[in-house]
Structure formats: structure tokens, C-alpha cells
Amino acid sequence: MRNYATEASSMSRNQLLAQTSMSMLKQSNSMSRHGECPLLG
């Protein structure tokens, strides 16, 4: 029998991770456009 509670929590955690990484990506992109990000040149 599958543990739906564990699956749901892991899914929401993955969603949260994806959202966080996406927002960080957008931030770094907007920063690089203004030339404020040394990592991206």
C-alpha cells in the first residue's frame, strides 16, 4: 500500500525547490542584465 501522505509531502517539497530555484534563476538573470552579477560576467 502506498503512503500518500509521504508522497504528497515529497511532491510539495519538490515543488517548493523548483519554485525557489526558478526565482533564484530569474533574479540572477535580471542581475546579469544590469551587469551586477560577477559569476555570469
CSV table of C-alpha atoms in Angstrom, one decimal:
chain,number,residue,atom,x,y,z
A,1,MET,CA,0.0,0.0,0.0
A,2,ARG,CA,1.3,3.4,-0.9
A,3,ASN,CA,1.9,6.1,1.6
A,4,TYR,CA,0.0,9.1,0.1
A,5,ALA,CA,1.0,11.5,3.0
A,6,THR,CA,4.7,10.9,2.3
A,7,GLU,CA,4.2,11.2,-1.4
A,8,ALA,CA,2.3,14.4,-1.1
A,9,SER,CA,4.9,15.9,1.3
A,10,SER,CA,7.8,15.0,-1.0
A,11,MET,CA,5.9,16.4,-4.0
A,12,SER,CA,5.2,19.7,-2.3
A,13,ARG,CA,8.9,19.8,-1.2
A,14,ASN,CA,10.0,19.2,-4.8
A,15,GLN,CA,7.6,21.9,-6.0
A,16,LEU,CA,9.0,24.3,-3.4
A,17,LEU,CA,12.5,23.5,-4.5
A,18,ALA,CA,11.6,24.1,-8.1
A,19,GLN,CA,9.9,27.4,-7.3
A,20,THR,CA,12.9,28.6,-5.3
A,21,SER,CA,15.4,27.6,-8.0
A,22,MET,CA,13.3,29.3,-10.6
A,23,SER,CA,13.0,32.5,-8.6
A,24,MET,CA,16.8,32.5,-8.0
A,25,LEU,CA,17.4,31.9,-11.7
A,26,LYS,CA,15.1,34.9,-12.6
A,27,GLN,CA,16.9,37.1,-10.0
A,28,SER,CA,20.4,36.1,-11.4
A,29,ASN,CA,19.1,36.7,-14.9
A,30,SER,CA,17.8,40.2,-14.2
A,31,MET,CA,21.0,41.0,-12.2
A,32,SER,CA,23.2,39.8,-15.1
A,33,ARG,CA,21.3,42.1,-17.4
A,34,HIS,CA,22.4,45.1,-15.3
A,35,GLY,CA,25.9,43.7,-15.0
A,36,GLU,CA,25.7,43.2,-11.3
A,37,CYS,CA,26.5,39.5,-11.2
A,38,PRO,CA,30.2,38.7,-11.3
A,39,LEU,CA,29.6,35.0,-11.7
A,40,LEU,CA,27.9,35.4,-15.0
A,41,GLY,CA,30.4,38.0,-16.2
